[in-house]
mmCIF file of C-alpha atoms and ligand atoms in Angstrom:
data_model
loop_
_atom_site.group_PDB
_atom_site.id
_atom_site.type_symbol
_atom_site.label_atom_id
_atom_site.label_comp_id
_atom_site.label_asym_id
_atom_site.label_seq_id
_atom_site.Cartn_x
_atom_site.Cartn_y
_atom_site.Cartn_z
ATOM 1 C CA MET A 4 16.692 2.334 21.517
ATOM 2 C CA LYS A 5 19.655 0.049 20.907
ATOM 3 C CA LYS A 6 20.753 0.427 24.520
ATOM 4 C CA ASP A 7 17.418 -1.101 25.611
ATOM 5 C CA MET A 8 18.083 -4.328 23.707
ATOM 6 C CA GLU A 9 19.432 -7.410 25.390
ATOM 7 C CA LYS A 10 20.007 -9.252 22.117
ATOM 8 C CA ILE A 11 19.161 -9.102 18.452
ATOM 9 C CA LEU A 12 17.433 -12.183 17.029
ATOM 10 C CA PHE A 13 16.921 -11.137 13.402
ATOM 11 C CA SER A 14 18.993 -8.520 11.612
ATOM 12 C CA GLU A 15 17.594 -6.342 8.824
ATOM 13 C CA GLU A 16 19.326 -8.598 6.295
ATOM 14 C CA GLN A 17 17.891 -11.779 7.817
ATOM 15 C CA ILE A 18 14.395 -10.300 7.828
ATOM 16 C CA GLU A 19 14.762 -9.332 4.196
ATOM 17 C CA GLU A 20 15.745 -12.879 3.265
ATOM 18 C CA ILE A 21 12.744 -14.285 5.109
ATOM 19 C CA VAL A 22 10.320 -11.845 3.494
ATOM 20 C CA THR A 23 11.739 -12.513 0.021
ATOM 21 C CA ARG A 24 11.257 -16.250 0.503
ATOM 22 C CA MET A 25 7.692 -15.805 1.731
ATOM 23 C CA ALA A 26 6.761 -13.548 -1.188
ATOM 24 C CA ALA A 27 8.046 -16.176 -3.626
ATOM 25 C CA GLU A 28 5.958 -18.880 -1.933
ATOM 26 C CA ILE A 29 2.862 -16.676 -2.037
ATOM 27 C CA ASP A 30 3.454 -15.790 -5.696
ATOM 28 C CA ALA A 31 3.746 -19.460 -6.623
ATOM 29 C CA ASP A 32 0.538 -20.414 -4.786
ATOM 30 C CA TYR A 33 -1.620 -17.515 -5.966
ATOM 31 C CA GLU A 34 -0.526 -17.335 -9.580
ATOM 32 C CA GLY A 35 -3.538 -16.413 -11.709
ATOM 33 C CA LYS A 36 -5.739 -15.911 -8.633
ATOM 34 C CA ASP A 37 -7.184 -12.671 -7.383
ATOM 35 C CA LEU A 38 -5.502 -12.016 -4.042
ATOM 36 C CA LEU A 39 -6.473 -9.646 -1.258
ATOM 37 C CA LEU A 40 -3.869 -9.078 1.448
ATOM 38 C CA ILE A 41 -5.335 -8.107 4.800
ATOM 39 C CA GLY A 42 -2.767 -6.539 7.080
ATOM 40 C CA VAL A 43 -3.443 -6.701 10.787
ATOM 41 C CA LEU A 44 -2.380 -3.369 12.220
ATOM 42 C CA LYS A 45 -0.330 -2.162 13.788
ATOM 43 C CA GLY A 46 2.210 -4.952 14.143
ATOM 44 C CA SER A 47 2.224 -5.990 10.473
ATOM 45 C CA ILE A 48 3.011 -2.523 9.081
ATOM 46 C CA LEU A 49 6.645 -3.114 8.064
ATOM 47 C CA PHE A 50 6.158 -6.768 7.141
ATOM 48 C CA MET A 51 3.138 -5.921 5.001
ATOM 49 C CA SER A 52 4.876 -3.111 3.147
ATOM 50 C CA ASP A 53 8.056 -5.099 2.480
ATOM 51 C CA LEU A 54 6.137 -8.252 1.543
ATOM 52 C CA MET A 55 3.753 -6.543 -0.871
ATOM 53 C CA LYS A 56 6.653 -4.865 -2.681
ATOM 54 C CA LYS A 57 8.122 -8.304 -3.311
ATOM 55 C CA ILE A 58 4.875 -9.933 -4.469
ATOM 56 C CA GLN A 59 4.845 -9.951 -8.272
ATOM 57 C CA ASN A 60 1.230 -11.099 -8.734
ATOM 58 C CA LYS A 61 -1.544 -8.577 -9.023
ATOM 59 C CA CYS A 62 -3.132 -8.074 -5.608
ATOM 60 C CA ARG A 63 -5.153 -5.669 -3.524
ATOM 61 C CA ILE A 64 -4.693 -4.679 0.094
ATOM 62 C CA ASP A 65 -6.873 -3.862 3.053
ATOM 63 C CA PHE A 66 -6.328 -3.510 6.789
ATOM 64 C CA MET A 67 -7.930 -4.455 10.039
ATOM 65 C CA VAL A 68 -7.116 -3.165 13.470
ATOM 66 C CA VAL A 69 -7.722 -5.553 16.320
ATOM 67 C CA SER A 70 -6.619 -5.528 19.893
ATOM 68 C CA SER A 71 -6.110 -8.453 22.186
ATOM 69 C CA TYR A 72 -3.319 -7.112 24.344
ATOM 70 C CA ALA A 73 -3.484 -4.368 26.902
ATOM 71 C CA ASP A 74 -0.163 -2.611 27.406
ATOM 72 C CA GLY A 75 1.668 -5.614 28.760
ATOM 73 C CA THR A 76 3.143 -8.803 27.399
ATOM 74 C CA VAL A 77 0.400 -11.309 28.209
ATOM 75 C CA SER A 78 -2.661 -11.878 26.026
ATOM 76 C CA THR A 79 -6.033 -11.126 27.532
ATOM 77 C CA GLY A 80 -7.717 -13.696 25.273
ATOM 78 C CA ARG A 81 -10.356 -11.274 23.992
ATOM 79 C CA VAL A 82 -10.181 -9.908 20.458
ATOM 80 C CA ASN A 83 -11.826 -6.578 19.640
ATOM 81 C CA ILE A 84 -12.237 -5.179 16.139
ATOM 82 C CA LEU A 85 -11.195 -1.533 16.235
ATOM 83 C CA LYS A 86 -11.257 -1.185 12.434
ATOM 84 C CA ASP A 87 -12.851 -3.596 10.004
ATOM 85 C CA VAL A 88 -11.926 -4.246 6.361
ATOM 86 C CA SER A 89 -13.059 -1.428 4.099
ATOM 87 C CA MET A 90 -13.885 -3.534 1.033
ATOM 88 C CA SER A 91 -16.149 -6.532 0.645
ATOM 89 C CA VAL A 92 -14.332 -9.831 1.158
ATOM 90 C CA GLU A 93 -17.109 -11.944 -0.332
ATOM 91 C CA GLY A 94 -15.802 -14.467 -2.856
ATOM 92 C CA LYS A 95 -12.216 -13.227 -2.485
ATOM 93 C CA ASN A 96 -9.005 -15.110 -1.758
ATOM 94 C CA LEU A 97 -7.756 -13.553 1.457
ATOM 95 C CA LEU A 98 -4.318 -13.708 2.925
ATOM 96 C CA ILE A 99 -4.114 -12.373 6.464
ATOM 97 C CA ILE A 100 -0.760 -10.701 7.122
ATOM 98 C CA GLU A 101 0.222 -10.828 10.778
ATOM 99 C CA ASP A 102 3.389 -10.001 12.680
ATOM 100 C CA ILE A 103 3.359 -12.927 15.094
ATOM 101 C CA ILE A 104 1.180 -15.801 16.212
ATOM 102 C CA ASP A 105 1.379 -16.437 19.908
ATOM 103 C CA SER A 106 -1.662 -17.892 21.707
ATOM 104 C CA GLY A 107 -3.446 -18.067 18.338
ATOM 105 C CA ASN A 108 -6.466 -16.165 19.662
ATOM 106 C CA THR A 109 -6.182 -13.278 17.211
ATOM 107 C CA LEU A 110 -5.751 -15.387 14.088
ATOM 108 C CA HIS A 111 -8.339 -17.940 15.144
ATOM 109 C CA PHE A 112 -10.813 -15.115 15.546
ATOM 110 C CA LEU A 113 -9.885 -13.403 12.258
ATOM 111 C CA ASP A 114 -10.010 -16.659 10.314
ATOM 112 C CA GLN A 115 -13.527 -17.381 11.558
ATOM 113 C CA TYR A 116 -14.683 -13.806 11.175
ATOM 114 C CA LEU A 117 -13.505 -13.436 7.572
ATOM 115 C CA THR A 118 -14.723 -16.900 6.566
ATOM 116 C CA ALA A 119 -18.150 -15.996 7.966
ATOM 117 C CA LYS A 120 -18.148 -12.886 5.777
ATOM 118 C CA GLY A 121 -18.124 -15.169 2.732
ATOM 119 C CA ALA A 122 -14.469 -15.168 1.650
ATOM 120 C CA ALA A 123 -13.620 -17.781 -0.992
ATOM 121 C CA SER A 124 -10.498 -18.727 0.966
ATOM 122 C CA VAL A 125 -8.701 -17.466 4.048
ATOM 123 C CA LYS A 126 -5.027 -18.198 4.580
ATOM 124 C CA ILE A 127 -2.478 -16.792 6.978
ATOM 125 C CA ALA A 128 1.042 -15.432 6.584
ATOM 126 C CA THR A 129 2.852 -14.625 9.800
ATOM 127 C CA LEU A 130 6.389 -13.361 10.097
ATOM 128 C CA PHE A 131 6.965 -15.061 13.447
ATOM 129 C CA ASP A 132 5.463 -18.091 15.141
ATOM 130 C CA LYS A 133 5.763 -18.804 18.873
ATOM 131 C CA PRO A 134 4.282 -22.333 18.983
ATOM 132 C CA ASP A 135 5.082 -22.940 22.679
ATOM 133 C CA ARG A 136 2.320 -20.586 23.736
ATOM 134 C CA ARG A 137 -0.422 -21.783 21.387
ATOM 135 C CA ARG A 138 -3.858 -22.148 22.938
ATOM 136 C CA MET A 139 -5.949 -22.142 19.756
ATOM 137 C CA ASP A 140 -5.101 -24.459 16.905
ATOM 138 C CA VAL A 141 -4.873 -22.319 13.768
ATOM 139 C CA PRO A 142 -3.602 -23.518 10.379
ATOM 140 C CA VAL A 143 -0.863 -21.125 9.226
ATOM 141 C CA GLN A 144 0.262 -21.531 5.625
ATOM 142 C CA TYR A 145 3.236 -19.151 5.563
ATOM 143 C CA VAL A 146 5.627 -18.774 8.492
ATOM 144 C CA GLY A 147 8.717 -16.585 8.396
ATOM 145 C CA ALA A 148 10.512 -17.982 11.434
ATOM 146 C CA VAL A 149 9.640 -20.089 14.447
ATOM 147 C CA ILE A 150 10.891 -18.497 17.659
ATOM 148 C CA PRO A 151 11.142 -19.612 21.285
ATOM 149 C CA ASP A 152 8.848 -18.258 23.967
ATOM 150 C CA GLU A 153 10.408 -14.832 24.342
ATOM 151 C CA PHE A 154 8.816 -11.437 24.021
ATOM 152 C CA ILE A 155 10.293 -9.763 20.952
ATOM 153 C CA VAL A 156 10.151 -6.198 19.665
ATOM 154 C CA GLY A 157 11.046 -4.381 16.463
ATOM 155 C CA TYR A 158 10.063 -4.416 12.790
ATOM 156 C CA GLY A 159 6.476 -3.554 13.728
ATOM 157 C CA LEU A 160 6.309 -5.438 17.010
ATOM 158 C CA ASP A 161 5.923 -3.322 20.107
ATOM 159 C CA TYR A 162 6.308 -3.267 23.811
ATOM 160 C CA ALA A 163 3.806 -0.760 25.245
ATOM 161 C CA GLU A 164 3.607 0.731 21.702
ATOM 162 C CA TYR A 165 7.342 1.477 21.533
ATOM 163 C CA TYR A 166 10.099 -0.118 19.443
ATOM 164 C CA ARG A 167 7.937 -0.725 16.349
ATOM 165 C CA ASN A 168 10.330 1.416 14.310
ATOM 166 C CA LEU A 169 13.383 -0.751 14.935
ATOM 167 C CA PRO A 170 14.485 -2.218 11.586
ATOM 168 C CA TYR A 171 15.589 -5.442 13.310
ATOM 169 C CA VAL A 172 13.968 -7.771 15.873
ATOM 170 C CA GLY A 173 15.246 -8.523 19.336
ATOM 171 C CA VAL A 174 14.589 -8.990 23.017
ATOM 172 C CA LEU A 175 14.575 -6.118 25.500
ATOM 173 C CA LYS A 176 16.625 -6.027 28.664
ATOM 174 C CA PRO A 177 14.565 -7.319 31.601
ATOM 175 C CA GLU A 178 14.730 -3.988 33.419
ATOM 176 C CA ILE A 179 12.787 -2.286 30.585
ATOM 177 C CA TYR A 180 9.699 -4.380 31.405
ATOM 178 C CA SER A 181 9.787 -3.406 35.042
ATOM 179 C CA GLU A 182 10.032 0.336 34.414
HETATM 180 P P1 IMP B 220 -2.167 -14.016 19.930
HETATM 181 O O1 IMP B 220 -3.582 -13.598 19.752
HETATM 182 O O2 IMP B 220 -1.865 -14.415 21.347
HETATM 183 O O3 IMP B 220 -1.694 -15.053 18.930
HETATM 184 O O4 IMP B 220 -1.296 -12.739 19.794
HETATM 185 C C1 IMP B 220 -1.077 -12.115 18.624
HETATM 186 C C2 IMP B 220 -0.700 -10.668 18.838
HETATM 187 O O5 IMP B 220 -0.046 -10.446 20.085
HETATM 188 C C3 IMP B 220 0.286 -10.275 17.792
HETATM 189 O O6 IMP B 220 -0.370 -9.747 16.668
HETATM 190 C C4 IMP B 220 1.111 -9.245 18.492
HETATM 191 O O7 IMP B 220 0.531 -7.984 18.310
HETATM 192 C C5 IMP B 220 1.063 -9.594 19.962
HETATM 193 N N1 IMP B 220 2.275 -10.332 20.369
HETATM 194 C C6 IMP B 220 2.395 -11.644 20.633
HETATM 195 N N2 IMP B 220 3.658 -11.972 20.964
HETATM 196 C C7 IMP B 220 4.362 -10.825 20.887
HETATM 197 C C8 IMP B 220 5.762 -10.511 21.094
HETATM 198 O O8 IMP B 220 6.630 -11.347 21.392
HETATM 199 N N3 IMP B 220 6.097 -9.204 20.912
HETATM 200 C C9 IMP B 220 5.199 -8.240 20.566
HETATM 201 N N4 IMP B 220 3.903 -8.493 20.349
HETATM 202 C C10 IMP B 220 3.485 -9.779 20.516
HETATM 203 MG MG1 MG B 221 0.336 -6.111 18.770
#
């Protein structure tokens, strides 16, 4: 896979530093509160597992699967729930765990959806933020790193479902997208 990469933006070590910092912020804010982490699959898989290991507070986890992208790199704007949360979110403090916020469509939708289900609070932690492409204004409380408008892969993020297993994050060579 390494030969497909044009450049590496975040090494394993840099990602670990970011995740450690985010876990500390979350711990400080949720101390003494009952926290439910909701991982948005599949992109958040590595972030979620590393982050939850570093969170010291008692918490529970659940997952949702949503799709807003086809196989390409441009959002379709529609969000479909492929798998909903498995436990009740009513009265709970939710923290949505997402890999990246791009247009904001996915998180805008999830925020509204989970709030409508009666959550006590809904906040968002995203590993990456691409603010240049925002179309929906969404308040995001925890951001790992702000990145320029480039399509990134690795550490859970995919291109056409590949590259999620890279332990680092980078940009693919242009010819990979045209294959
Ligand atoms: P949004 O709804 O446009 O904010 O898109 C959010 C989702 O699009 C993320 O959860 C990712 O799955 C996907 N996505 C957005 N940008 C990238 C990227 O640079 N690489 C891989 N996936 C991305
Ligand atoms: Mg995705």
